[in-house]
Coordinates of N, CA, C and O in Angstrom, one line a residue:
M1 N 0.8 -1.2 0.0 CA 0.0 0.0 0.0 C 0.9 1.2 0.0 O 1.8 1.4 0.8
T2 N 0.6 2.2 -0.8 CA 1.3 3.4 -0.9 C 0.5 4.6 -0.4 O -0.7 4.4 -0.2
W3 N 1.1 5.7 -0.3 CA 0.3 6.9 0.2 C -0.7 7.3 -0.8 O -1.7 8.0 -0.4
T4 N -0.5 7.0 -2.1 CA -1.5 7.4 -3.1 C -2.8 6.6 -3.0 O -3.8 7.1 -3.5
D5 N -2.7 5.4 -2.4 CA -3.9 4.6 -2.2 C -4.9 5.3 -1.2 O -6.1 5.1 -1.4
G6 N -4.4 5.9 -0.2 CA -5.2 6.5 0.8 C -5.1 8.1 0.8 O -5.1 8.7 1.8
W7 N -5.0 8.7 -0.4 CA -4.8 10.1 -0.5 C -6.0 10.9 0.1 O -5.8 12.0 0.6
W8 N -7.2 10.3 0.1 CA -8.3 11.0 0.6 C -8.2 11.2 2.1 O -8.7 12.2 2.6
A9 N -7.5 10.3 2.8 CA -7.3 10.5 4.2 C -6.4 11.8 4.5 O -6.7 12.6 5.4
Y10 N -5.4 11.9 3.7 CA -4.5 13.1 3.8 C -5.2 14.4 3.5 O -5.1 15.4 4.1
A11 N -6.1 14.3 2.4 CA -6.9 15.5 2.1 C -7.8 15.8 3.2 O -8.0 17.0 3.5
F12 N -8.5 14.8 3.8 CA -9.4 15.1 4.9 C -8.7 15.8 6.0 O -9.2 16.7 6.6
I13 N -7.5 15.2 6.4 CA -6.8 15.8 7.5 C -6.4 17.3 7.2 O -6.5 18.1 8.1
A14 N -6.0 17.5 6.0 CA -5.6 18.9 5.6 C -6.8 19.9 5.7 O -6.7 21.0 6.2
I15 N -7.9 19.4 5.1 CA -9.1 20.3 5.1 C -9.6 20.5 6.5 O -10.0 21.6 6.9
A16 N -9.8 19.4 7.2 CA -10.3 19.5 8.6 C -9.4 20.4 9.5 O -9.9 21.2 10.2
G17 N -8.1 20.3 9.3 CA -7.2 21.1 10.1 C -7.3 22.5 9.7 O -7.2 23.4 10.5
W18 N -7.4 22.8 8.4 CA -7.5 24.2 7.9 C -8.8 24.8 8.4 O -8.8 25.9 8.9
L19 N -9.9 24.1 8.3 CA -11.2 24.6 8.8 C -11.2 24.9 10.3 O -11.8 25.9 10.7
A20 N -10.7 24.0 11.0 CA -10.7 24.1 12.5 C -9.9 25.3 13.0 O -10.3 26.0 13.9
T21 N -8.8 25.6 12.3 CA -8.0 26.8 12.8 C -8.3 28.1 12.0 O -8.3 29.1 12.6
D22 N -8.5 28.0 10.8 CA -8.7 29.2 10.0 C -10.0 30.0 10.4 O -10.0 31.2 10.4
L23 N -11.0 29.3 10.7 CA -12.3 29.9 11.2 C -12.0 30.8 12.3 O -12.4 32.0 12.4
W24 N -11.3 30.3 13.3 CA -11.0 31.1 14.5 C -10.0 32.3 14.2 O -10.1 33.3 14.9
R25 N -9.1 32.1 13.3 CA -8.3 33.2 12.9 C -9.1 34.3 12.3 O -8.8 35.5 12.7
W26 N -10.0 34.0 11.4 CA -10.8 35.1 10.8 C -11.7 35.7 11.8 O -11.9 36.9 11.8
L27 N -12.3 34.9 12.7 CA -13.1 35.6 13.8 C -12.3 36.5 14.7 O -12.7 37.5 15.1
G28 N -11.0 36.1 14.9 CA -10.1 36.9 15.7 C -9.8 38.2 15.0 O -9.7 39.3 15.6
V29 N -9.6 38.1 13.7 CA -9.3 39.4 12.9 C -10.5 40.3 13.0 O -10.4 41.5 13.2
L30 N -11.7 39.7 12.8 CA -12.9 40.6 12.8 C -13.2 41.2 14.1 O -13.5 42.3 14.3
A31 N -13.0 40.4 15.2 CA -13.3 40.9 16.5 C -12.1 41.8 17.0 O -12.4 42.8 17.7
G32 N -10.9 41.6 16.5 CA -9.8 42.4 16.9 C -9.9 43.8 16.4 O -9.3 44.8 17.0
K33 N -10.5 44.0 15.2 CA -10.7 45.4 14.7 C -11.5 46.2 15.6 O -11.4 47.5 15.6
R34 N -12.4 45.6 16.4 CA -13.3 46.4 17.2 C -12.8 46.6 18.6 O -13.5 47.3 19.4
L35 N -11.7 46.0 19.0 CA -11.2 46.1 20.3 C -10.2 47.2 20.4 O -9.4 47.4 19.5
R36 N -10.3 47.9 21.6 CA -9.2 48.9 21.8 C -8.1 48.2 22.5 O -8.2 47.2 23.2
D37 N -6.9 48.8 22.4 CA -5.7 48.2 23.0 C -5.8 48.2 24.5 O -5.1 47.3 25.1
D38 N -6.5 49.0 25.1 CA -6.6 49.0 26.6 C -7.9 48.5 27.1 O -8.3 48.7 28.3
S39 N -8.6 47.7 26.3 CA -9.9 47.2 26.7 C -9.7 46.0 27.7 O -8.7 45.4 27.7
E40 N -10.8 45.8 28.5 CA -10.7 44.7 29.5 C -10.6 43.3 28.8 O -10.0 42.4 29.3
A41 N -11.3 43.2 27.7 CA -11.3 41.9 27.0 C -9.8 41.5 26.5 O -9.4 40.4 26.7
L42 N -9.1 42.5 26.0 CA -7.8 42.3 25.5 C -6.8 42.1 26.7 O -5.9 41.3 26.6
N43 N -7.1 42.8 27.8 CA -6.3 42.5 29.0 C -6.5 41.1 29.5 O -5.5 40.5 29.9
W44 N -7.7 40.6 29.4 CA -8.0 39.2 29.8 C -7.3 38.2 28.9 O -6.7 37.3 29.4
V45 N -7.3 38.5 27.6 CA -6.6 37.6 26.7 C -5.1 37.6 26.9 O -4.5 36.5 26.9
R46 N -4.5 38.7 27.2 CA -3.1 38.8 27.5 C -2.8 38.0 28.8 O -1.8 37.3 28.9
A47 N -3.6 38.2 29.8 CA -3.4 37.5 31.0 C -3.5 35.9 30.9 O -2.7 35.2 31.4
V48 N -4.5 35.5 30.1 CA -4.6 34.1 29.8 C -3.4 33.5 29.0 O -2.9 32.5 29.3
A49 N -3.0 34.3 28.0 CA -1.9 33.8 27.2 C -0.6 33.8 28.1 O 0.2 32.8 28.0
T50 N -0.4 34.8 28.9 CA 0.8 34.8 29.8 C 0.7 33.6 30.8 O 1.7 32.9 31.1
A51 N -0.5 33.3 31.3 CA -0.6 32.2 32.3 C -0.3 30.8 31.6 O 0.3 29.9 32.2
L52 N -0.8 30.7 30.3 CA -0.5 29.5 29.6 C 1.0 29.3 29.3 O 1.5 28.2 29.5
V53 N 1.7 30.3 29.0 CA 3.1 30.2 28.8 C 3.8 29.9 30.1 O 4.7 29.0 30.1
A54 N 3.4 30.5 31.2 CA 4.0 30.2 32.5 C 3.7 28.8 32.9 O 4.6 28.1 33.4
A55 N 2.6 28.3 32.6 CA 2.2 26.9 32.9 C 3.1 25.9 32.1 O 3.5 24.9 32.6
V56 N 3.3 26.2 30.8 CA 4.1 25.3 30.0 C 5.6 25.3 30.5 O 6.2 24.2 30.6
I57 N 6.1 26.4 30.8 CA 7.4 26.5 31.4 C 7.5 25.8 32.7 O 8.5 25.0 32.9
A58 N 6.6 26.0 33.6 CA 6.6 25.2 34.9 C 6.5 23.7 34.7 O 7.2 23.0 35.3
K59 N 5.7 23.3 33.7 CA 5.6 21.9 33.4 C 6.9 21.3 32.9 O 7.4 20.2 33.3
L60 N 7.6 22.1 32.0 CA 8.9 21.6 31.5 C 10.0 21.6 32.6 O 10.8 20.7 32.6
I61 N 9.9 22.5 33.6 CA 10.8 22.5 34.7 C 10.5 21.4 35.7 O 11.4 20.6 36.1
L62 N 9.3 21.3 36.1 CA 8.9 20.3 37.2 C 8.6 18.9 36.8 O 8.9 18.0 37.5
Y63 N 8.1 18.7 35.6 CA 7.7 17.4 35.1 C 8.2 17.2 33.6 O 7.4 17.1 32.7
P64 N 9.5 17.3 33.4 CA 10.0 17.2 32.1 C 9.9 15.7 31.5 O 9.7 14.8 32.3
T65 N 10.0 15.6 30.2 CA 10.0 14.3 29.5 C 11.2 14.2 28.7 O 11.9 15.2 28.4
G66 N 11.5 13.0 28.2 CA 12.6 12.7 27.4 C 13.9 12.9 28.1 O 14.1 12.7 29.2
V67 N 14.9 13.5 27.3 CA 16.3 13.7 27.8 C 16.3 14.7 28.9 O 17.0 14.6 29.9
L68 N 15.4 15.7 28.8 CA 15.3 16.7 29.9 C 15.0 16.1 31.2 O 15.4 16.7 32.3
A69 N 14.3 15.0 31.3 CA 13.9 14.4 32.5 C 15.1 13.8 33.3 O 15.1 13.7 34.5
Q70 N 16.2 13.6 32.5 CA 17.4 13.0 33.1 C 18.3 14.1 33.7 O 19.2 13.9 34.5
S71 N 18.0 15.4 33.4 CA 18.8 16.5 33.9 C 18.3 16.8 35.3 O 17.1 16.7 35.7
P72 N 19.2 17.3 36.2 CA 18.8 17.6 37.6 C 17.9 18.9 37.6 O 18.0 19.8 36.8
L73 N 17.1 18.9 38.6 CA 16.2 20.0 38.8 C 16.9 21.3 39.0 O 16.5 22.4 38.4
W74 N 18.0 21.3 39.7 CA 18.8 22.5 40.0 C 19.3 23.1 38.7 O 19.4 24.4 38.5
L75 N 19.6 22.3 37.7 CA 20.1 22.8 36.4 C 19.0 23.5 35.6 O 19.1 24.6 35.1
R76 N 17.8 22.9 35.6 CA 16.6 23.4 34.9 C 16.2 24.8 35.5 O 16.0 25.7 34.9
V77 N 16.1 24.8 36.9 CA 15.8 26.0 37.6 C 16.8 27.1 37.4 O 16.5 28.3 37.1
G78 N 18.1 26.7 37.4 CA 19.2 27.7 37.2 C 19.2 28.3 35.8 O 19.4 29.5 35.6
A79 N 18.9 27.4 34.8 CA 18.8 27.9 33.4 C 17.7 29.0 33.3 O 17.9 30.0 32.6
V80 N 16.6 28.7 33.9 CA 15.5 29.6 33.8 C 15.8 30.9 34.5 O 15.5 32.0 34.1
T81 N 16.4 30.8 35.7 CA 16.8 32.0 36.5 C 17.8 32.9 35.7 O 17.6 34.1 35.7
V82 N 18.8 32.3 35.2 CA 19.8 33.0 34.5 C 19.2 33.6 33.2 O 19.5 34.8 32.9
G83 N 18.3 32.9 32.6 CA 17.6 33.4 31.4 C 16.7 34.6 31.7 O 16.6 35.6 31.0
A84 N 16.0 34.5 32.9 CA 15.2 35.7 33.3 C 16.0 36.9 33.6 O 15.7 38.0 33.2
I85 N 17.2 36.7 34.2 CA 18.1 37.8 34.5 C 18.6 38.4 33.2 O 18.6 39.7 33.0
A86 N 18.9 37.6 32.2 CA 19.4 38.1 30.9 C 18.3 38.8 30.2 O 18.5 39.9 29.6
F87 N 17.0 38.3 30.3 CA 15.9 39.0 29.7 C 15.7 40.4 30.2 O 15.5 41.4 29.5
F88 N 15.8 40.6 31.5 CA 15.6 41.9 32.1 C 16.8 42.8 31.9 O 16.7 44.0 31.7
L89 N 18.0 42.3 31.9 CA 19.2 43.1 31.6 C 19.3 43.5 30.1 O 19.9 44.6 29.8
A90 N 18.7 42.8 29.2 CA 18.6 43.1 27.8 C 17.4 43.9 27.4 O 16.9 43.9 26.3
R91 N 16.9 44.7 28.4 CA 15.7 45.5 28.2 C 14.5 44.8 27.7 O 13.8 45.1 26.7
Q92 N 14.2 43.6 28.3 CA 13.1 42.7 28.1 C 13.0 42.3 26.6 O 11.9 42.3 26.0
K93 N 14.1 41.8 26.1 CA 14.1 41.2 24.8 C 14.0 39.7 24.9 O 14.9 39.0 25.5
P94 N 12.9 39.0 24.5 CA 12.7 37.6 24.7 C 13.9 36.7 24.1 O 14.2 35.7 24.7
V95 N 14.4 37.1 23.0 CA 15.5 36.3 22.4 C 16.7 36.2 23.3 O 17.3 35.1 23.4
A96 N 17.0 37.2 24.1 CA 18.1 37.2 25.0 C 17.9 36.2 26.1 O 18.7 35.4 26.5
G97 N 16.7 36.2 26.7 CA 16.4 35.3 27.8 C 16.3 33.8 27.3 O 16.8 32.9 28.0
I98 N 15.7 33.6 26.1 CA 15.6 32.3 25.6 C 16.9 31.7 25.2 O 17.3 30.6 25.6
A99 N 17.7 32.5 24.5 CA 19.1 32.0 24.1 C 20.0 31.8 25.3 O 20.7 30.8 25.3
T100 N 19.9 32.6 26.3 CA 20.7 32.4 27.5 C 20.3 31.2 28.3 O 21.1 30.4 28.7
S101 N 19.0 31.0 28.4 CA 18.5 29.7 29.1 C 18.9 28.5 28.4 O 19.4 27.5 29.0
I102 N 18.8 28.5 27.1 CA 19.2 27.3 26.3 C 20.7 27.1 26.4 O 21.2 26.0 26.6
A103 N 21.5 28.2 26.4 CA 23.0 28.1 26.5 C 23.4 27.5 27.8 O 24.2 26.6 27.9
V104 N 22.8 28.0 28.9 CA 23.1 27.6 30.3 C 22.7 26.1 30.4 O 23.5 25.3 31.0
L105 N 21.5 25.7 29.9 CA 21.1 24.3 30.0 C 22.1 23.4 29.2 O 22.5 22.3 29.6
A106 N 22.4 23.8 28.0 CA 23.3 23.0 27.1 C 24.7 22.9 27.7 O 25.3 21.8 27.8
I107 N 25.2 24.0 28.3 CA 26.6 23.9 28.9 C 26.5 23.0 30.2 O 27.4 22.2 30.4
G108 N 25.4 23.2 30.9 CA 25.3 22.3 32.1 C 25.1 20.9 31.8 O 25.7 20.0 32.5
L109 N 24.4 20.5 30.8 CA 24.3 19.1 30.4 C 25.6 18.6 29.8 O 26.0 17.5 30.1
W110 N 26.3 19.4 29.1 CA 27.6 19.0 28.6 C 28.6 18.8 29.8 O 29.3 17.8 29.8
W111 N 28.6 19.7 30.8 CA 29.4 19.6 31.9 C 29.1 18.3 32.7 O 30.0 17.7 33.3
L112 N 27.8 18.0 32.8 CA 27.5 16.8 33.5 C 27.7 15.5 32.8 O 27.5 14.4 33.3
G113 N 28.0 15.6 31.5 CA 28.3 14.4 30.7 C 27.2 13.8 29.9 O 27.2 12.7 29.5
F114 N 26.2 14.6 29.6 CA 25.0 14.1 28.8 C 25.4 14.2 27.4 O 26.0 15.0 26.9

């Protein structure tokens, strides 16, 4: 059996994925034109987005999977701490914090022999 025998399954996945996400994108564009930058609705959306990012980072630190699960907790917490310091020292540029965290984690894993 080749992929051309079941092409309809791939087409269905592509169309269903497009419809499921594109509808919400267009609704967001239409609703976003009517929102002010300082509106309560937009403040709520920003708060929820920030909370989701914080939750994902906390999950990666406290309950990692894969190779990251073999690294010690102190290294993961230290990488995030040093990355946060770099973020604020670089005038809140996300790339500085992310790159610093990754570098500290990579150097720590190398130093530990991973």
